[in-house]
Coordinates of C-alpha atoms in Angstrom, one line a residue:
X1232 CA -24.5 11.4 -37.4
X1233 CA -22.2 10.7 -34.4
X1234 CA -18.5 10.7 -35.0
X1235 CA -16.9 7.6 -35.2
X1236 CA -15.0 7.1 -32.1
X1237 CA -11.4 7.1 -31.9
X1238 CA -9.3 3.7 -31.3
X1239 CA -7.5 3.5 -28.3
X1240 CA -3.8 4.4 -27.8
X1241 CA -1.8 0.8 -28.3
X1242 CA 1.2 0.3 -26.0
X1243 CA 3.7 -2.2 -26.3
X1244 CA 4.2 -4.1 -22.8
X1245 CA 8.1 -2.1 -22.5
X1246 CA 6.1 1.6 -22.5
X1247 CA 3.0 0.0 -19.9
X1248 CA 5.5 -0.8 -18.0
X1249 CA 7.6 2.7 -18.1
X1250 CA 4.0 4.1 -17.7
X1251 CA 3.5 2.4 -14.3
X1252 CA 6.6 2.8 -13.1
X1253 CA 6.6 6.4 -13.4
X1254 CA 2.7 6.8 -12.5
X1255 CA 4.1 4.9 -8.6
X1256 CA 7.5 7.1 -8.7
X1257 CA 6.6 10.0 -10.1
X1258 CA 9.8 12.1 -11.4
X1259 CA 10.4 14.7 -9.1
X1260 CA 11.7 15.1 -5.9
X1261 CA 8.4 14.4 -3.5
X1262 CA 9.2 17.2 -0.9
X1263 CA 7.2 15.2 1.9
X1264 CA 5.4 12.5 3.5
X1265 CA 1.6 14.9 2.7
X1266 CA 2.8 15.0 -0.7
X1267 CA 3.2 11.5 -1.4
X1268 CA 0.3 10.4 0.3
X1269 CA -2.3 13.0 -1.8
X1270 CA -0.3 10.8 -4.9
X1271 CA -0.4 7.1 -3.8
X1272 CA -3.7 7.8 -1.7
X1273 CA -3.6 4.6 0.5
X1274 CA -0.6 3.5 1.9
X1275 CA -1.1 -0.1 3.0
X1276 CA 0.0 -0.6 7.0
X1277 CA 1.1 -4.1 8.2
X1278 CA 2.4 -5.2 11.7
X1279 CA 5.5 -7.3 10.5
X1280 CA 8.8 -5.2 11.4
X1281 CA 11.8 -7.5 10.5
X1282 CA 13.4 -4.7 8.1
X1283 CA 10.5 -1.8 8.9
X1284 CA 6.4 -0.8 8.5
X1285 CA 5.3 -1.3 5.4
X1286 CA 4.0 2.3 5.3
X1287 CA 8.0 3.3 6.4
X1288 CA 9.3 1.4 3.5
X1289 CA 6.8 2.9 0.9
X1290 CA 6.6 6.0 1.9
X1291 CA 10.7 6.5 2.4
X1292 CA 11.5 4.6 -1.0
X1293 CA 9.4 7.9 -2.8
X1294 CA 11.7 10.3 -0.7
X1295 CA 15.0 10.9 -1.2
X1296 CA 17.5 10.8 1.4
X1297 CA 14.6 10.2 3.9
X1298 CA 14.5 7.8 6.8
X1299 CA 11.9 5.3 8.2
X1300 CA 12.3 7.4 11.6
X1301 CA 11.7 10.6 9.9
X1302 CA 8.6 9.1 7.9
X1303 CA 6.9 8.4 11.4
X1304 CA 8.0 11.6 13.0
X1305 CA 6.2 13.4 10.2
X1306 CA 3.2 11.1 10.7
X1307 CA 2.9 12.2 14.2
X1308 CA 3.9 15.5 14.4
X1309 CA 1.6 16.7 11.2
X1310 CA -1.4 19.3 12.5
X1311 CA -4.0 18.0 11.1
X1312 CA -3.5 14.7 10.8
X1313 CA -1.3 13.7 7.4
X1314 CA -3.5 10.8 7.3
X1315 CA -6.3 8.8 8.7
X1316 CA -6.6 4.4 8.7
X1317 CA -9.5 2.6 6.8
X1318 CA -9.7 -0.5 4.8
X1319 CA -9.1 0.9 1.3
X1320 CA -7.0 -1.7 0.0
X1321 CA -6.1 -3.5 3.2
X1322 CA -5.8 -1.4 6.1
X1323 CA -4.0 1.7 4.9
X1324 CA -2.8 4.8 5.3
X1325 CA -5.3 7.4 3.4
X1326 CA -4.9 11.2 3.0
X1327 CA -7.7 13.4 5.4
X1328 CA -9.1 15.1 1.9
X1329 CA -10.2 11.5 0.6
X1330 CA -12.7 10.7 3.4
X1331 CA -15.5 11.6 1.6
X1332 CA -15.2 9.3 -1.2
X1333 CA -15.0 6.3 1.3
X1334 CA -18.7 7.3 1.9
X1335 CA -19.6 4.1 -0.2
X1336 CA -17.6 1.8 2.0
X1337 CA -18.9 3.6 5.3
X1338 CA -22.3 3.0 4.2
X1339 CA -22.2 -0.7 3.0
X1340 CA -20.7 -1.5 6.6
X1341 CA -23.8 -0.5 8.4
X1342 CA -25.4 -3.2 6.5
X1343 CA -23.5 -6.4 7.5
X1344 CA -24.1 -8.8 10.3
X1345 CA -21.1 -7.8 12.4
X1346 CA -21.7 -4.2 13.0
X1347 CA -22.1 -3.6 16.5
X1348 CA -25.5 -3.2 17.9
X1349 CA -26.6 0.6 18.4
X1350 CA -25.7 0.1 22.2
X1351 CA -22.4 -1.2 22.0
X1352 CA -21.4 1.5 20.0
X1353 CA -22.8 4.6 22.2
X1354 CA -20.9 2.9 25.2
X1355 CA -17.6 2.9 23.0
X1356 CA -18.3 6.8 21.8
X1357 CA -19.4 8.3 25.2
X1358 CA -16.1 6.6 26.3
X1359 CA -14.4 8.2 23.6
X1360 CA -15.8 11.2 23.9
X1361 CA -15.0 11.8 27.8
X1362 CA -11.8 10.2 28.0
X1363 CA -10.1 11.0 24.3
X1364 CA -8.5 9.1 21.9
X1365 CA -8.0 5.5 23.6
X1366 CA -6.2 2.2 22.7
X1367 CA -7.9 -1.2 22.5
X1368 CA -6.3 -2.3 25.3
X1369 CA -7.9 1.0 27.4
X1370 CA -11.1 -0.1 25.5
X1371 CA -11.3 -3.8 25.4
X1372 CA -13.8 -5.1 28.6
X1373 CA -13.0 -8.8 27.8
X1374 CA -9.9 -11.1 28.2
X1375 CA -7.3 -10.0 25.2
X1376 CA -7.7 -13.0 22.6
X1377 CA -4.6 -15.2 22.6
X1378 CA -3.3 -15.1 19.0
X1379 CA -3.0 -12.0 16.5
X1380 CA -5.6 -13.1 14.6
X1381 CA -8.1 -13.5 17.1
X1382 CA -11.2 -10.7 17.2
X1383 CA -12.4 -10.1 20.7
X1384 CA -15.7 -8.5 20.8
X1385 CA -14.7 -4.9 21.5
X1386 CA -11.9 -5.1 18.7
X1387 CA -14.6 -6.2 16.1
X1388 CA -16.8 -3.8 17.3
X1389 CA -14.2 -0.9 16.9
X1390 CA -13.0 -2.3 13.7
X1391 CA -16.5 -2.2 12.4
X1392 CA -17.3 1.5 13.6
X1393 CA -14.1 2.7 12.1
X1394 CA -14.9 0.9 9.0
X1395 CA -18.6 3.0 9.1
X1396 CA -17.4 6.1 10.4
X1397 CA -18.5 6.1 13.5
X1398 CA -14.6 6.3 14.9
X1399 CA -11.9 7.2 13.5
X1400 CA -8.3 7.1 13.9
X1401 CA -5.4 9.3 12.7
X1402 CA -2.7 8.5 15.7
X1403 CA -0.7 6.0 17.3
X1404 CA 0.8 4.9 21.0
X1405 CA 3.3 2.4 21.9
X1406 CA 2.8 0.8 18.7
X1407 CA -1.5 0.5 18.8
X1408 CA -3.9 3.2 16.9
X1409 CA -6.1 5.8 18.9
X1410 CA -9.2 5.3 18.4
X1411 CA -11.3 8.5 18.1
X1412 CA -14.4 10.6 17.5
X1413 CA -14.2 11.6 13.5
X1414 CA -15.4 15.1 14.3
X1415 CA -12.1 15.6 16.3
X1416 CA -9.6 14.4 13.7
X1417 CA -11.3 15.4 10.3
X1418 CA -11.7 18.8 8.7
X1419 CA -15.6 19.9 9.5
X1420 CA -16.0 20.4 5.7
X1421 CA -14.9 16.8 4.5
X1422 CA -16.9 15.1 7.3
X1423 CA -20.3 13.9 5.8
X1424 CA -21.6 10.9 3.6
X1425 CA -23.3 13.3 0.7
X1426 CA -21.7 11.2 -2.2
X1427 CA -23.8 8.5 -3.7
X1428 CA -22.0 5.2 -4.2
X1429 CA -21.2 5.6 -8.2
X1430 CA -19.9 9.2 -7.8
X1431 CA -17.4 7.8 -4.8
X1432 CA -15.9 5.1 -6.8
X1433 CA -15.9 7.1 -9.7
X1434 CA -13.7 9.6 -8.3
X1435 CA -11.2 7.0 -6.0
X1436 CA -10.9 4.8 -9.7
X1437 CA -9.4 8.1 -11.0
X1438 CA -7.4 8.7 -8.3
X1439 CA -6.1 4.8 -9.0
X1440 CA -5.2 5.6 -12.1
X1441 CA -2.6 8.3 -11.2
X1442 CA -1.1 5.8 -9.2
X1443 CA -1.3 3.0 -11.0
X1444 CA -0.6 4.7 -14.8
X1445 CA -2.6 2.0 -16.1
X1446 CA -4.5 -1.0 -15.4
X1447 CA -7.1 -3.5 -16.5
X1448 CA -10.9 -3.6 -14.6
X1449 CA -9.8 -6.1 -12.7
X1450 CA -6.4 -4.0 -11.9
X1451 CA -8.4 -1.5 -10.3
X1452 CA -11.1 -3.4 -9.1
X1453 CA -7.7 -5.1 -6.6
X1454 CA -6.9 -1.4 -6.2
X1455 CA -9.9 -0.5 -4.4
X1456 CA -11.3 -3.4 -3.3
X1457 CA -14.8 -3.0 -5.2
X1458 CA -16.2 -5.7 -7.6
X1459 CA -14.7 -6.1 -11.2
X1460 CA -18.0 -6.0 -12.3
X1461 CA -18.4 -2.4 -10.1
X1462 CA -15.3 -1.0 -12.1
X1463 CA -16.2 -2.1 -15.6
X1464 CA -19.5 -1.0 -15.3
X1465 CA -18.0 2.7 -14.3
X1466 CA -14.6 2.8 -16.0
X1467 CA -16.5 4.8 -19.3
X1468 CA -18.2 7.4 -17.2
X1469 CA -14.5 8.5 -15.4
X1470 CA -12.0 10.6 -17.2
X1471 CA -9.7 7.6 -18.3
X1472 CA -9.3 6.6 -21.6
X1473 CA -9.4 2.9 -22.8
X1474 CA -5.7 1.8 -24.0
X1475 CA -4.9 -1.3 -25.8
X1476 CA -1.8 -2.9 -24.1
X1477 CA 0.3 -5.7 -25.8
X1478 CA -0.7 -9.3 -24.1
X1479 CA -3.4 -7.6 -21.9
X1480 CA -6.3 -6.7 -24.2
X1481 CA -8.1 -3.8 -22.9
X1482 CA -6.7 -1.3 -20.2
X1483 CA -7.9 1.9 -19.2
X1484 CA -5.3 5.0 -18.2
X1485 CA -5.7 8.6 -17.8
X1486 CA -5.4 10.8 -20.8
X1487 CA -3.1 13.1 -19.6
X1488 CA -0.5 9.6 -18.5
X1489 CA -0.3 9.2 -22.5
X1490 CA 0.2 12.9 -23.3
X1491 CA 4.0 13.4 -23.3
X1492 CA 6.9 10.3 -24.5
X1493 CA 6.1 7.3 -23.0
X1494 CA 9.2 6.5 -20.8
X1495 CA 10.1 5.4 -17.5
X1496 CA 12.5 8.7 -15.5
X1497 CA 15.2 7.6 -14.6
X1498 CA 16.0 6.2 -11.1
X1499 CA 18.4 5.0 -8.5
X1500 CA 17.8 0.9 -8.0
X1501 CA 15.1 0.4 -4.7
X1502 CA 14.2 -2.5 -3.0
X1503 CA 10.3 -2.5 -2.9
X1504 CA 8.4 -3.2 0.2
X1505 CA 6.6 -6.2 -0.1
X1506 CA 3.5 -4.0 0.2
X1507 CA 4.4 -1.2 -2.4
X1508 CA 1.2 0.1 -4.4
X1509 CA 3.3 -1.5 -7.5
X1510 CA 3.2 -4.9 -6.3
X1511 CA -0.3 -5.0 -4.6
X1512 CA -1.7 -7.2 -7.3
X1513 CA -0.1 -10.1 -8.5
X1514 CA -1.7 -11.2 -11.7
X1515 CA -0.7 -7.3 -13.2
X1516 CA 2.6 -7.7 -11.7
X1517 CA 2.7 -10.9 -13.5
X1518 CA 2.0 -9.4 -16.9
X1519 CA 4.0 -6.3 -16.5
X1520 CA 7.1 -7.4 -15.1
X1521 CA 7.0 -11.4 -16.0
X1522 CA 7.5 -11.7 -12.1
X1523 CA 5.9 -13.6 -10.1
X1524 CA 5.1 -11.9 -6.5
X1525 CA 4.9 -13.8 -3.6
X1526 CA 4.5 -13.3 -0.5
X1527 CA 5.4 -16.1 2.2
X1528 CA 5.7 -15.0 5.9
X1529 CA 2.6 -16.4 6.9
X1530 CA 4.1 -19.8 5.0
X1531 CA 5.7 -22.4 7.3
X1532 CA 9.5 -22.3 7.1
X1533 CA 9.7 -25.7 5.1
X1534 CA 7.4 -23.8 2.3
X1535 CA 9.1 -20.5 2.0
X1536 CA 10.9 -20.5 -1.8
X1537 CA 12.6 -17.0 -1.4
X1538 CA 12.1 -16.3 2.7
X1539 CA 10.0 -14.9 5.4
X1540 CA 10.0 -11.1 4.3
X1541 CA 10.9 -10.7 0.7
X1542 CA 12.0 -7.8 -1.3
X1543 CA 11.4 -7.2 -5.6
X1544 CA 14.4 -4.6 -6.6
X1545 CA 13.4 -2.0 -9.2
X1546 CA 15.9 -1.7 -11.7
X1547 CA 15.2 0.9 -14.7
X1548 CA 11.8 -0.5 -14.7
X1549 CA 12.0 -3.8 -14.3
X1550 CA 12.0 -5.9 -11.6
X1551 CA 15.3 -8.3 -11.4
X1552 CA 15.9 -9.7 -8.4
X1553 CA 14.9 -10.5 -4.5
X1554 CA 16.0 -10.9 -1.2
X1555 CA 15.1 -11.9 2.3
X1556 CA 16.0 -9.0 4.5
X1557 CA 16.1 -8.0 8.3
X1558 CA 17.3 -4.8 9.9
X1559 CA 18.3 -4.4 13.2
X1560 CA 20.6 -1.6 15.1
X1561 CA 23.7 -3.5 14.1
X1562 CA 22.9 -3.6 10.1
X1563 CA 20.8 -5.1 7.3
X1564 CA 21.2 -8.4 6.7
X1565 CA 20.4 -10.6 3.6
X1566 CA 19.5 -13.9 4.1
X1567 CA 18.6 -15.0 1.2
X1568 CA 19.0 -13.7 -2.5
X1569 CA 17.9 -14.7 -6.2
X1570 CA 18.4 -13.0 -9.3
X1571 CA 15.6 -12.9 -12.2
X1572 CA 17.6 -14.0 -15.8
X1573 CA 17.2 -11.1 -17.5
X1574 CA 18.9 -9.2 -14.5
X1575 CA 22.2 -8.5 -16.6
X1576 CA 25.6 -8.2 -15.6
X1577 CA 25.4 -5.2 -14.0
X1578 CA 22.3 -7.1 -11.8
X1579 CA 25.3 -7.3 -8.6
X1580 CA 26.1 -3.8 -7.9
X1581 CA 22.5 -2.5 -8.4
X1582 CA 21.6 -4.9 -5.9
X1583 CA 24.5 -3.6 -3.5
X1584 CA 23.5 -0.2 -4.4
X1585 CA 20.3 -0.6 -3.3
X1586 CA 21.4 -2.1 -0.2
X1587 CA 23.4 0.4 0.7
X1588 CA 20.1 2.9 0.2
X1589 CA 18.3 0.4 2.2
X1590 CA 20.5 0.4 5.4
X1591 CA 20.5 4.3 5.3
X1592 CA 16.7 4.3 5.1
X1593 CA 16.9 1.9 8.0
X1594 CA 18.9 3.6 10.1
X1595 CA 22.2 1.5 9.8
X1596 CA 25.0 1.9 7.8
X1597 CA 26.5 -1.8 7.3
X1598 CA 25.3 -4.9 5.4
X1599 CA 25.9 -8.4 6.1
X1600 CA 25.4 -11.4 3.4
X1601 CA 24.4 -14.9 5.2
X1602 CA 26.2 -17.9 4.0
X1603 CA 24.1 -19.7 1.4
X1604 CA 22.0 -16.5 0.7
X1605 CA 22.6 -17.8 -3.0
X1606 CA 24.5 -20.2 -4.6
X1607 CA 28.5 -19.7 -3.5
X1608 CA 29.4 -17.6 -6.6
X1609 CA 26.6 -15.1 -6.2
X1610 CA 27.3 -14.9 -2.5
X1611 CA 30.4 -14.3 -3.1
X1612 CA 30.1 -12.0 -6.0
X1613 CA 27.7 -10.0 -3.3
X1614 CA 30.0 -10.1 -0.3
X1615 CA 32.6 -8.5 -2.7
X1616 CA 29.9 -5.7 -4.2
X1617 CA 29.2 -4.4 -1.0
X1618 CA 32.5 -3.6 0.6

């Protein structure tokens, strides 16, 4: 007779949450950008720059007393590579040592309709390969497309061979990847697409769940970009364990997260980039934080609610507050602010701490409060905090 299987752990929706928190900031100091990449394992990139790179602010916020400048010095000065780009969420930083389990992914895009024909990529590599790692613009044979989110023939084309392997890149100039031959950039031994599909996404939903502590199918489905119906269907054949979490139903998490006391370490208060692994998807953000994420740069003016490039702040595990923010050489400034209601009293000077962490990170040491960042007393109350 088989044994009788055991229930699931049941967490109330306080310990999920001090589970998550601490699975994206582990305690610990993280002694380096390698470090917290091999944790987080994708790193999402994004071109907006009114406060700093996404991958700056995410990577920086895990490291203490470290800079946006030093995060892209260590980028570009690692031998091999810290890091190459793929589309593992969105386009995102991932650590050399996962490339093999984006086999699955490199595969599937040989499939679709866009991937260049087999002559179009052997101009592009025999380019590549006598000339070295090249920009688009040193690539691209046609007129540049006049908008950002134009395609151009040769930037589909490269965007589809990176995708399937066939280039890679792991470096950047003036602000636009290198793209490069794989054999140049990644270790000989993880080079290869020897995993089957399952076996990939079996091992990358693991790797999720060190990041994200815990998470419904559908949580780490977002995580990876697979189908929901993909990570139900493997979820029992990783090394998770299924949890019970008040308000969510089922939830998976690794058994080792729910070994010790379930509780959040304790932390200095961070503004969040808009693109931190925490916050990628907005339904679990929703039910773990009773926050609603938003994200409203690419919203008209006249639409925004809370700004153009908006900030959560992470207070002792919950989220309480966020701001509009902009950085340049002469300080950060907050444009707009709002305050969640279970922020507390204390909700001002955690936010002005964190500000003051945020200009440092930035490279500035002063902060500057718009008028009608928030109604007159908080403004006020704000303008006093930080002095």
């Amino acid at each position: 007779m088989s044994a009788t299987p055991s229930p699931p752990v049941e967490l109330s929706l306080t310990q999920a949450r001090s589970v998550a928190v601490a699975a994206a900031f582990p305690p610990g100091d993280r002694a380096d950008v390698p470090s917290v990449l091999e944790h987080l394992h994708a790193v999402q990139l994004d071109s907006i720059s009114v406060l700093a790179r996404a991958h700056q602010l995410t990577l920086a916020t895990r490291i203490p007393h470290t800079t946006t400048r030093d995060v892209d010095a260590a980028l570009n000065s690692a031998s091999p590579p810290a890091a190459f780009i793929y589309p593992a969420h969105a386009l995102s930083l991932v650590p050399l040592t996962d490339w093999p389990l984006w086999a699955f992914r490199r595969r599937h895009t040989r499939t679709r309709p866009r991937y260049p024909d087999p002559g179009q990529r052997a101009a592009l590599i025999t380019r590549i390969r006598a000339d070295g790692p090249l920009p688009l613009r040193s690539l691209r044979t046609e007129q540049p497309t006049t908008t950002g989110w134009g395609w151009g023939p040769t930037k589909t084309a490269l965007e589809f061979m990176v995708w399937a392997g066939d280039l890679t890149c792991t470096r950047y100039t003036s602000g636009q990847r290198l793209f490069d031959l794989p054999e140049r950039c990644i270790p000989h031994p993880l080079l290869g697409d020897s995993l089957d599909d399952d076996t990939c996404q079996i091992r990358l939903l693991e790797h999720a769940a060190t990041t994200l502590g815990l998470g419904t199918a559908d949580d780490y489905a977002d995580y990876l970009r697979i189908r929901p119906a993909t990570a139900k269907r493997l979820l029992p054949r990783t090394a998770l364990a299924p949890v019970a979490v008040e308000g969510w139903g089922s939830a998976w998490a690794h058994a080792s997260t729910l070994a010790g006391p379930v509780a959040a370490p304790p932390r200095e208060p961070v503004f969040l980039s808009p693109f931190d692994n925490l916050i990628w998807h907005r339904p679990r953000v929703q039910r773990l934080f009773g926050f609603t994420q938003v994200f409203e740069a690419y919203k008209p003016a006249s639409r925004r609610e809370h700004g153009y490039y908006v900030c959560p702040l992470l207070v002792d595990g919950r989220l309480i507050a966020r701001a509009d923010l902009t950085s340049t050489p002469t300080g950060l400034t907050i444009h707009q602010a709002s305050f969640e209601t279970h922020a507390g009293p204390d909700g001002i000077d955690h936010f002005a701490s964190a500000c003051r962490t945020l200009a440092t990170t930035t490279g500035t040491d002063s902060t500057t409060v718009d008028a009608g960042a928030a109604d007159p007393h908080t403004t006020a109350a704000l303008r006093t905090a930080l002095r």
